[in-house]
Amino acid sequence: MCGIVGCIGAENAYSILIKGLHRLEYRGYDSAGVALLNDNGELNVYKSRGKVNDLERFCESKDCSGSLGIAHTRWATHGEPNDVNAHPHCCQNGTLALVHNGTIENYAVLREALEQHGCSFRSETDTEVLVQLIGYIKQSSGCSTLEALREALQQVVGAYAVALVDREQPDCLYAARKSSPLVIGIGDGATFLGSDASPLVEFTDKVVYLKDNEIAIISRSEPLKVITNDNTPGKVDIKTLKMSVSQLEKGGYPHFMLKEIFEQPDTLHDCIRGRIVDGKVLLSGVRDNEEVFRSARRIIIVACGTSWHAGLIGKRLFLDLARIPVEVEYASEFRYSNPVVNRGDIVVAISQSGETADTLAALQIARERGAFAYGVCNVVGSSIARETDSGTYIHVGPEIGVASTKAFTGQVTVLAMLALAVGQLRGTVSAEQVKEIAASIKALPGIIRTTLKLNDSIRHLSGIYTYVHNFLYLGRGVNFPTALEGALKLKEISYIHAEGYPAAEMKHGPIALIDNELPTVFIAPMDDLHEKVISNIQQVKARGGSVIAIVTEGDETIATMADHTLEIPRVPECLSPVVSAIPLQLLAYHIAVMKGRDVDMPRNLAKSVTVE
Ligand code: F6R
């Protein structure tokens, strides 16, 4: 949700900022802007509706010189996406420019007060309120910019990551955060700023993750300094970044999404590496907290979107393998539900980005009420990863396509290993069972490689269904959440309406929708509920609906009923969502491409949802 880039000390700040914006564009892409301080002491601000390419075109004829600047790519929260509402925003006298990620909840009250003091606003944004407030405090009290920033941040309610430039301080850049991420990269003679590490990776591997309520003073000539909002010195904790530039590029694929779908054999290999040894699952997060898991009374899983679907699958795995009661909650609902949480509960927060605002808040609430917090994240060093007591990274590498693919399969794989490790510890799975499932987890990369061979037939199939207006996705047991995930993938990138249901629920209402214009995708591998799913397929066929069925290879029964079958390799039931997700991802991808959609940056969406 909005990307921030900053740079001080590099010869051509503009090119670094633009490159950084492209890297962060997945976070928001409805407008973009840049503020540059040139050698004559002029602060030039350029903004444009649309994508970063539009901003670049707009800047072609402008003075983009300077070695200090900030930039922003936006996902609108306050005010429509247009040139005026795009960031950076400036204070009344134009000496300060600010970019912001997050939401200032009390912006209306602050705006009214500032208007009474003579400030006039150009945009509808909460961000302009913040920079006008800083400017007003500075002017009215005669304090320094840093003091005014500190004071303003104490007055705002909400979430923010900000970068601030002062025309009168050409040697300094300020950054601050609360609940929205910011990373500082310390290079050779230059310092960089990003909403995540992707804009910095080319220049340095030395990074500092700013913490909540911290302000960074980034100077040209002095070492990085961090203070808290109440003016206590903070610690500059330099970490080494493990990310490469090639991980952030498309590598010959037309879209990041397709690259990420095809990467899954390798990403799952990385996810599993070192975690299955001699037929057993070894997770340091479990090993270091054996007593917590042994005596756990309940697991509460909190997550959003695709990660929530992975959580629903995780629930089945924990119930089957570790015999612990599990609740799965939308993080956004959980945080406002006055939840009953006790000591002995474990809250598992699942998040690719590790920055989702609702998941972070849900985790914090559960933790305050005594739960042990466990994270299943992808982004190393992210806020959720840092706010948990322990956890397991999924290690699938940067996911850039807005639709989550490789993170989903990584999350389910980690949850399977976690449930198995806890089951081992609690004695709820036999050594035989552990050995069998662990071997199948190890085989997943090869199995996914085989499954990806479906790509050509799915592309062909997609041509038949490109212009359909609605889809139904049905599955049972562990594959009901897979159906939800298949429907979400299709709707978010193709804008076709799609619903996921447990197959048996169909007869309680959705069956009324079935006709020859509504195709149904069944996730129907050979498992304990196979016969039941076959009956559901017959019910659809009897009503003239067409059926695409994802089946276990060799399933001749469903092949005789369904209009199209997509065969996947046989795996133990608990792992089948990882495999059946692949054809669902490919189906959504190809239909969206055929419809001419912007697959990597679908309308209205952003990758990292750091606002409520
Ligand atoms: C769907 C998708 C979203 C995310 C959700 C949570 O393809 O990407 O539904 O899964 O916004 O994001 P994370 O996992 O980063 O917390």
XYZ file of C-alpha atoms and ligand atoms in Angstrom:
628
model
C 0.000 0.000 0.000
C 2.062 2.874 -1.333
C 5.762 2.645 -1.884
C 8.333 5.090 -0.571
C 11.846 5.591 -1.912
C 14.451 8.061 -0.715
C 18.050 8.795 -1.511
C 20.741 11.169 -0.286
C 24.317 11.483 -1.526
C 24.052 9.709 -4.891
C 25.020 11.728 -7.946
C 21.773 11.171 -9.854
C 19.091 10.691 -7.227
C 16.283 10.806 -9.821
C 17.338 7.628 -11.637
C 17.689 5.773 -8.332
C 14.295 6.963 -7.174
C 12.549 5.989 -10.422
C 14.150 2.556 -10.442
C 13.118 2.126 -6.815
C 9.545 3.150 -7.639
C 9.384 0.512 -10.360
C 10.508 -2.063 -7.805
C 7.853 -0.918 -5.351
C 5.085 -0.432 -7.881
C 3.433 -3.669 -6.753
C 2.493 -1.806 -3.562
C 0.299 0.723 -5.340
C 0.133 2.077 -8.847
C -2.573 4.689 -9.284
C -0.258 7.724 -9.226
C 3.370 8.551 -8.517
C 5.587 11.493 -7.702
C 9.052 12.680 -6.851
C 10.633 15.622 -4.990
C 14.243 16.545 -5.778
C 16.467 19.124 -4.180
C 18.874 20.457 -6.820
C 22.274 22.116 -6.401
C 20.697 25.582 -6.598
C 18.644 24.811 -3.525
C 15.389 24.450 -5.486
C 12.900 21.829 -4.385
C 11.243 20.452 -7.535
C 8.106 18.366 -7.097
C 6.678 16.402 -10.035
C 3.560 14.238 -9.811
C 1.419 12.301 -12.210
C -1.690 10.159 -12.216
C -1.059 6.616 -13.445
C 1.956 4.364 -13.238
C 5.622 5.161 -12.763
C 6.082 5.162 -16.564
C 3.613 8.052 -16.752
C 5.631 9.968 -14.171
C 8.806 9.334 -16.158
C 7.191 10.671 -19.324
C 6.020 13.736 -17.399
C 9.532 14.344 -16.046
C 11.266 14.071 -19.440
C 11.323 17.830 -20.010
C 11.922 18.798 -16.382
C 14.947 19.590 -14.241
C 15.536 16.286 -12.445
C 18.995 17.045 -11.120
C 19.971 16.698 -7.492
C 21.506 14.221 -5.102
C 18.689 14.271 -2.545
C 15.141 13.214 -3.159
C 12.069 11.291 -2.122
C 9.507 9.505 -4.264
C 6.211 7.703 -3.933
C 3.906 5.322 -5.758
C 0.358 5.526 -4.463
C -2.620 3.337 -3.633
C -5.328 5.895 -2.916
C -6.948 6.021 0.499
C -8.023 9.682 0.795
C -9.087 11.340 -2.439
C -9.233 9.915 -5.938
C -6.057 9.039 -7.821
C -5.113 12.227 -9.695
C -2.120 14.538 -10.106
C -3.076 16.741 -7.171
C -3.623 13.944 -4.655
C -0.413 12.175 -5.695
C 2.547 12.498 -3.290
C 4.839 14.297 -2.412
C 2.811 16.980 -0.659
C 4.219 20.278 0.551
C 3.676 22.594 3.481
C 2.130 26.039 3.036
C 5.339 27.869 2.120
C 6.663 25.016 -0.034
C 9.866 24.423 1.941
C 8.962 20.903 3.113
C 7.995 17.932 0.934
C 6.663 14.694 2.370
C 5.691 11.231 1.146
C 3.561 8.943 3.288
C 2.349 5.371 3.468
C -0.499 4.665 5.907
C -3.540 6.583 7.107
C -3.854 9.523 9.458
C -7.157 8.799 11.176
C -7.639 12.198 12.812
C -6.808 14.107 9.641
C -10.223 15.815 9.399
C -9.936 17.425 12.852
C -6.342 18.465 12.211
C -7.227 19.880 8.815
C -10.023 21.978 10.245
C -7.710 23.370 12.938
C -5.001 24.162 10.374
C -7.509 25.879 8.092
C -8.513 28.075 11.006
C -4.849 29.030 11.314
C -4.744 30.084 7.671
C -3.473 26.970 5.904
C -5.064 26.358 2.529
C -5.138 22.836 1.162
C -4.596 21.768 -2.418
C -5.436 18.063 -2.115
C -7.958 15.836 -0.346
C -5.257 13.724 1.287
C -4.439 13.000 4.899
C -0.782 13.288 3.877
C -1.049 16.971 3.065
C -2.541 17.475 6.528
C 0.567 15.925 8.072
C 3.072 18.038 6.134
C 1.023 21.203 6.683
C 0.980 20.377 10.388
C 4.766 19.991 10.475
C 5.152 23.276 8.584
C 2.712 25.063 10.843
C 4.406 23.843 14.052
C 7.802 24.850 12.686
C 6.699 28.317 11.697
C 4.531 29.125 14.653
C 7.004 27.961 17.312
C 10.279 28.643 15.505
C 11.538 25.145 16.288
C 13.692 22.940 14.047
C 12.216 20.685 11.366
C 13.107 17.651 13.436
C 11.316 19.052 16.481
C 8.282 19.925 14.364
C 8.231 16.425 12.862
C 8.424 14.875 16.327
C 5.666 17.101 17.663
C 3.418 16.460 14.639
C 3.858 12.703 14.887
C 2.763 12.870 18.499
C -0.444 14.596 17.420
C -1.444 12.193 14.671
C -3.480 9.056 15.256
C -2.984 6.263 12.756
C -0.298 4.528 10.793
C 2.529 6.074 8.871
C 5.833 5.633 7.183
C 7.078 9.010 6.009
C 10.078 10.575 4.322
C 10.577 14.315 4.618
C 12.820 16.770 2.773
C 13.472 20.324 3.969
C 14.620 22.773 1.273
C 16.552 24.618 3.933
C 18.474 21.508 5.027
C 20.132 20.192 1.862
C 22.314 17.783 3.825
C 19.580 15.873 5.555
C 16.610 13.592 4.993
C 14.147 12.489 7.684
C 12.218 9.240 7.893
C 9.779 7.957 10.501
C 7.486 4.989 10.985
C 4.575 3.635 12.962
C 2.899 0.419 11.782
C 4.066 0.862 8.166
C 7.457 -0.462 7.086
C 10.628 1.478 6.219
C 14.109 0.186 5.522
C 17.272 2.286 5.340
C 20.181 1.111 3.196
C 23.651 2.317 4.107
C 25.773 2.555 0.982
C 29.166 3.905 0.097
C 28.755 7.681 0.299
C 25.016 7.501 -0.180
C 22.068 6.389 1.937
C 18.821 4.965 0.595
C 15.333 4.509 1.884
C 12.595 2.097 0.841
C 9.258 0.662 1.936
C 11.038 -2.632 1.569
C 14.551 -3.632 0.673
C 13.955 -4.063 -3.078
C 14.982 -0.488 -4.089
C 18.181 -0.765 -2.020
C 19.466 -4.169 -3.024
C 21.513 -2.875 -5.961
C 23.435 -0.417 -3.813
C 24.072 -2.076 -0.501
C 23.483 -5.113 1.639
C 23.698 -3.122 4.900
C 20.212 -2.275 6.090
C 18.481 -0.894 9.154
C 14.803 -1.715 9.715
C 13.253 1.309 11.361
C 11.037 0.398 14.329
C 7.662 1.805 15.346
C 7.827 5.334 16.788
C 11.369 5.882 15.544
C 12.659 8.796 13.489
C 15.818 8.452 11.384
C 18.037 11.431 10.710
C 19.859 10.572 7.504
C 22.695 12.973 6.895
C 25.115 13.329 3.991
C 28.190 13.536 6.168
C 27.310 11.984 9.527
C 26.470 8.418 10.504
C 22.807 7.446 10.593
C 21.071 8.584 13.787
C 17.820 7.233 15.189
C 15.667 8.756 17.922
C 12.230 7.843 19.212
C 9.212 10.139 18.993
C 9.802 11.105 22.628
C 13.408 12.024 21.832
C 15.222 9.048 23.347
C 18.219 7.840 21.312
C 17.378 4.646 19.394
C 19.692 1.814 18.379
C 21.090 1.652 14.830
C 20.979 -2.080 14.318
C 22.636 -2.878 10.965
C 21.603 -6.170 9.372
C 22.934 -7.913 6.273
C 20.461 -8.261 3.444
C 20.133 -11.628 1.706
C 18.441 -10.719 -1.575
C 19.697 -10.568 -5.125
C 18.723 -8.302 -8.030
C 17.867 -11.303 -10.250
C 15.187 -12.343 -7.758
C 13.464 -9.022 -8.482
C 13.361 -9.342 -12.267
C 11.065 -11.206 -14.674
C 13.763 -13.548 -16.024
C 12.255 -13.822 -19.525
C 8.635 -14.380 -18.455
C 5.956 -11.943 -19.685
C 4.670 -11.410 -16.131
C 5.977 -11.793 -12.592
C 2.949 -13.967 -11.841
C 3.879 -16.544 -14.479
C 7.503 -16.479 -13.367
C 6.408 -17.035 -9.791
C 4.082 -19.900 -10.754
C 6.925 -21.599 -12.626
C 9.409 -20.945 -9.826
C 7.460 -23.129 -7.408
C 9.569 -26.299 -7.756
C 12.580 -24.211 -6.665
C 10.804 -22.114 -4.054
C 9.383 -25.226 -2.410
C 12.824 -26.773 -2.479
C 14.138 -23.711 -0.587
C 11.171 -23.828 1.763
C 11.811 -27.472 2.696
C 15.620 -27.388 2.672
C 17.193 -28.545 5.938
C 13.819 -29.067 7.561
C 13.312 -32.753 6.814
C 16.162 -34.889 8.081
C 16.201 -38.691 8.406
C 12.451 -38.914 7.841
C 11.661 -36.366 10.555
C 10.638 -32.722 10.496
C 13.053 -30.324 12.201
C 11.813 -26.791 12.719
C 13.852 -24.593 15.019
C 10.738 -22.633 15.994
C 9.237 -25.824 17.425
C 12.491 -27.241 18.793
C 13.173 -24.024 20.740
C 9.676 -23.965 22.230
C 8.896 -27.604 22.851
C 7.037 -27.029 26.096
C 4.818 -24.346 24.519
C 3.728 -26.708 21.751
C 3.506 -29.781 23.977
C 1.131 -28.070 26.383
C -0.755 -25.923 23.820
C -4.488 -25.789 24.549
C -5.561 -24.085 21.358
C -4.163 -22.573 18.170
C -5.660 -19.374 16.783
C -4.664 -18.647 13.204
C -4.984 -15.022 12.062
C -4.453 -13.925 8.458
C -6.047 -12.202 5.461
C -6.822 -13.167 1.860
C -4.745 -15.963 0.415
C -2.888 -16.360 3.703
C -6.249 -16.909 5.414
C -6.988 -19.688 2.918
C -3.642 -21.271 3.795
C -4.700 -20.922 7.442
C -7.934 -22.864 6.792
C -5.857 -25.674 5.298
C -3.484 -25.408 8.276
C -6.448 -25.960 10.581
C -7.221 -29.330 8.984
C -3.564 -30.301 9.227
C -3.259 -29.369 12.916
C -6.487 -31.197 13.731
C -5.425 -34.346 11.883
C -1.766 -34.472 12.796
C -1.375 -32.634 16.108
C -4.873 -33.043 17.584
C -5.043 -29.458 18.863
C -8.252 -27.408 18.639
C -7.790 -24.673 16.028
C -9.680 -21.502 15.176
C -8.998 -19.587 11.981
C -9.962 -15.929 12.013
C -9.917 -13.123 9.503
C -7.407 -10.839 11.206
C -9.589 -7.807 10.427
C -12.525 -9.352 12.331
C -10.499 -10.862 15.134
C -8.936 -7.544 16.115
C -12.353 -5.986 16.828
C -14.046 -9.045 18.321
C -12.890 -8.749 21.943
C -11.437 -12.252 21.587
C -11.068 -14.675 24.456
C -7.378 -15.524 24.514
C -5.655 -17.328 27.348
C -2.214 -18.423 28.383
C -1.639 -21.760 26.686
C -3.036 -20.439 23.397
C -0.727 -20.090 20.421
C -1.542 -17.409 17.859
C -0.161 -18.225 14.425
C 0.025 -15.160 12.156
C 0.363 -16.058 8.476
C 1.510 -13.306 6.124
C 3.565 -13.240 2.957
C 4.584 -9.612 3.364
C 4.717 -9.672 7.153
C 3.305 -6.135 6.994
C -0.464 -6.589 6.669
C -1.921 -4.082 9.128
C -4.877 -6.219 10.244
C -2.742 -9.316 10.796
C -0.184 -7.333 12.753
C -2.883 -5.802 14.968
C -4.584 -9.188 15.549
C -1.258 -10.680 16.523
C -0.526 -7.848 18.941
C -3.935 -8.225 20.625
C -3.546 -11.987 21.049
C -0.063 -11.507 22.418
C -1.149 -8.832 24.904
C -3.774 -11.278 26.172
C -1.199 -13.935 26.884
C -0.888 -16.002 23.704
C 2.434 -17.265 22.450
C 2.972 -15.670 19.027
C 4.247 -17.714 16.089
C 4.835 -16.225 12.632
C 4.654 -17.852 9.211
C 6.050 -15.083 7.007
C 7.990 -14.740 3.798
C 9.700 -11.374 4.153
C 12.643 -11.724 6.493
C 12.797 -8.983 9.121
C 9.218 -7.836 8.422
C 7.076 -6.333 11.187
C 5.117 -9.521 11.898
C 8.293 -11.596 11.911
C 9.765 -9.212 14.454
C 6.683 -9.073 16.681
C 6.373 -12.824 17.154
C 7.994 -14.976 19.831
C 9.123 -17.457 17.230
C 8.246 -18.647 13.744
C 9.089 -20.336 10.484
C 9.908 -18.400 7.347
C 8.518 -19.843 4.134
C 11.652 -18.781 2.208
C 10.077 -18.564 -1.253
C 11.898 -15.372 -2.279
C 10.347 -12.005 -3.175
C 6.800 -12.299 -4.505
C 6.100 -9.358 -6.794
C 2.980 -10.316 -8.767
C 0.056 -8.924 -6.807
C -1.779 -12.262 -6.894
C -0.128 -14.554 -4.397
C 1.015 -17.882 -5.861
C 4.333 -19.218 -4.610
C 3.690 -17.774 -1.159
C 0.473 -19.822 -0.891
C 2.186 -23.119 -1.701
C 5.048 -22.177 0.641
C 2.622 -21.349 3.449
C 0.742 -24.631 3.098
C 4.015 -26.554 2.971
C 5.290 -24.836 6.120
C 1.978 -25.451 7.882
C 2.176 -29.144 6.939
C 5.718 -29.336 8.357
C 4.630 -27.412 11.447
C 1.632 -29.664 12.099
C 3.822 -32.707 11.590
C 6.570 -31.399 13.880
C 4.042 -30.632 16.611
C 2.374 -34.010 16.075
C 5.777 -35.708 16.488
C 6.306 -33.809 19.717
C 2.877 -34.572 21.134
C 2.932 -38.204 20.008
C -0.237 -37.791 17.920
C 1.281 -39.157 14.712
C 2.999 -42.487 14.289
C 6.621 -42.665 13.159
C 5.354 -44.393 9.998
C 2.957 -41.566 9.215
C 5.659 -38.940 9.805
C 8.030 -40.806 7.536
C 5.465 -41.132 4.765
C 4.292 -37.514 4.818
C 7.826 -36.170 5.266
C 8.947 -38.124 2.197
C 6.025 -36.733 0.204
C 6.873 -33.177 1.320
C 10.423 -33.753 0.113
C 9.052 -34.963 -3.216
C 6.858 -31.873 -3.703
C 9.289 -29.878 -5.894
C 9.404 -32.732 -8.445
C 5.652 -33.237 -8.254
C 5.041 -29.536 -8.907
C 7.451 -29.660 -11.851
C 5.313 -32.457 -13.368
C 2.079 -30.583 -12.622
C 3.341 -27.471 -14.415
C 3.292 -29.506 -17.656
C -0.446 -28.807 -17.642
C 0.321 -25.243 -18.736
C -0.372 -25.714 -22.463
C -3.651 -27.554 -21.996
C -4.780 -24.965 -19.447
C -3.938 -22.158 -21.871
C -6.093 -23.895 -24.469
C -8.906 -24.452 -21.959
C -8.796 -20.796 -20.917
C -9.664 -19.780 -24.470
C -12.993 -21.593 -24.093
C -13.885 -19.787 -20.865
C -12.467 -16.306 -21.428
C -15.828 -14.587 -21.849
C -17.754 -16.316 -19.085
C -19.164 -13.916 -16.468
C -19.297 -16.174 -13.395
C -17.492 -19.228 -12.089
C -18.128 -21.602 -9.202
C -15.261 -23.404 -7.432
C -16.097 -26.425 -5.297
C -13.998 -28.702 -3.128
C -14.321 -30.689 0.075
C -12.273 -31.232 3.204
C -8.779 -29.888 2.876
C -9.623 -28.747 -0.657
C -12.531 -26.504 0.269
C -10.018 -23.700 1.070
C -8.272 -24.554 -2.218
C -11.574 -23.816 -3.964
C -11.726 -20.451 -2.184
C -8.186 -19.721 -3.298
C -8.929 -20.707 -6.923
C -11.929 -18.360 -6.966
C -9.924 -15.511 -5.424
C -7.135 -15.910 -7.995
C -9.617 -15.719 -10.868
C -11.559 -12.733 -9.599
C -8.608 -10.596 -8.586
C -6.754 -10.751 -11.889
C -9.481 -11.378 -14.509
C -12.328 -9.436 -12.771
C -14.633 -12.390 -13.431
C -16.972 -13.020 -10.530
C -16.118 -16.335 -8.867
C -17.347 -18.032 -5.698
C -15.768 -20.840 -3.717
C -17.937 -23.216 -1.681
C -17.630 -26.542 0.081
C -19.002 -28.895 -2.588
C -21.678 -30.287 -0.271
C -23.002 -26.798 0.474
C -23.988 -26.384 -3.159
C -27.375 -27.997 -2.590
C -28.181 -25.452 0.125
C -28.411 -22.541 -2.286
C -25.737 -22.076 -4.963
C -27.190 -24.943 -7.013
C -29.875 -22.464 -8.103
C -27.209 -20.696 -10.149
C -26.244 -23.719 -12.219
C -27.044 -23.529 -15.922
C -25.110 -23.825 -19.155
C -23.554 -20.393 -18.628
C -21.986 -21.108 -15.243
C -18.924 -23.363 -15.323
C -17.886 -25.121 -12.124
C -14.315 -25.997 -11.237
C -14.182 -29.055 -8.995
C -11.093 -29.861 -6.957
C -11.597 -33.609 -6.837
C -8.438 -35.601 -6.051
C -8.774 -39.212 -4.913
C -9.216 -38.890 -1.188
C -11.690 -40.029 1.472
C -14.402 -37.748 0.071
C -13.877 -38.652 -3.581
C -17.181 -40.549 -3.941
C -19.087 -37.644 -2.393
C -17.502 -35.146 -4.798
C -18.475 -37.396 -7.706
C -22.139 -37.069 -6.604
C -21.733 -33.278 -6.540
C -20.326 -33.354 -10.082
C -23.320 -35.386 -11.225
C -25.666 -32.843 -9.658
C -24.029 -30.065 -11.709
C -24.049 -32.072 -14.918
C -27.731 -32.990 -14.416
C -28.528 -29.270 -14.480
C -26.659 -28.504 -17.670
C -23.571 -26.959 -16.029
C -20.135 -27.521 -17.514
C -17.420 -28.987 -15.277
C -13.668 -28.562 -15.188
C -12.309 -31.129 -12.741
C -8.884 -31.301 -11.160
C -8.382 -35.010 -10.588
C -5.732 -37.494 -9.553
C -3.975 -39.010 -12.555
C -5.769 -42.128 -13.789
C -9.197 -41.090 -12.453
C -11.373 -42.543 -15.175
C -14.663 -42.121 -13.350
C -14.589 -38.329 -13.313
C -13.104 -38.270 -16.819
C -16.370 -39.749 -18.140
C -18.529 -37.060 -16.497
C -16.555 -33.820 -16.581
C -16.245 -31.619 -19.655
C -12.535 -31.182 -18.992
C -10.198 -32.924 -16.578
C -6.785 -31.742 -15.444
C -4.757 -34.589 -13.984
C -2.382 -33.969 -11.087
C 0.027 -36.454 -9.477
C -1.137 -38.450 -6.461
C 0.012 -37.092 -3.069
C -1.162 -37.674 0.512
C -4.436 -35.852 1.151
C -2.843 -33.301 3.475
C -0.561 -32.065 0.665
C -3.076 -32.068 -2.167
C -3.851 -28.303 -1.874
C -0.214 -27.540 -2.768
C -0.553 -29.517 -5.987
C -4.129 -28.623 -6.948
C -3.307 -24.911 -6.509
C -1.054 -25.073 -9.593
C -3.760 -25.637 -12.264
C -5.964 -23.084 -10.492
C -3.197 -20.461 -10.654
C -2.567 -21.227 -14.338
C -6.272 -21.102 -15.202
C -6.674 -17.686 -13.590
C -3.483 -16.430 -15.235
C -4.357 -17.492 -18.785
C -7.958 -16.290 -18.625
C -6.745 -12.904 -17.345
C -4.113 -12.638 -20.089
C -6.703 -13.539 -22.738
C -8.973 -10.837 -21.374
C -6.092 -8.371 -21.697
C -5.887 -7.666 -17.968
C -2.874 -6.202 -16.220
C -2.002 -9.456 -14.476
C 0.775 -8.211 -12.209
C -1.002 -5.011 -11.209
C -4.734 -5.646 -11.238
C -7.008 -2.661 -10.749
C -7.714 -1.396 -7.231
C -5.335 -3.858 -5.582
C -1.946 -3.557 -3.950
C 0.413 -6.206 -2.752
C 1.091 -5.167 0.785
C -1.993 -3.966 2.650
C -0.531 -1.763 5.352
C -3.749 0.178 5.985
C -6.983 -0.969 7.587
C -4.309 -12.551 -2.952
C -3.429 -11.792 -2.091
C -3.999 -11.179 -0.861
C -3.025 -11.399 0.308
C -3.524 -10.648 1.555
C -2.627 -10.906 2.757
O -3.642 -13.064 -4.060
O -2.268 -11.642 -2.361
O -5.249 -11.684 -0.580
O -2.930 -12.760 0.560
O -3.569 -9.293 1.288
O -1.315 -10.513 2.496
P -0.114 -11.040 3.365
O 0.012 -12.490 3.136
O 1.065 -10.267 2.882
O -0.459 -10.737 4.802
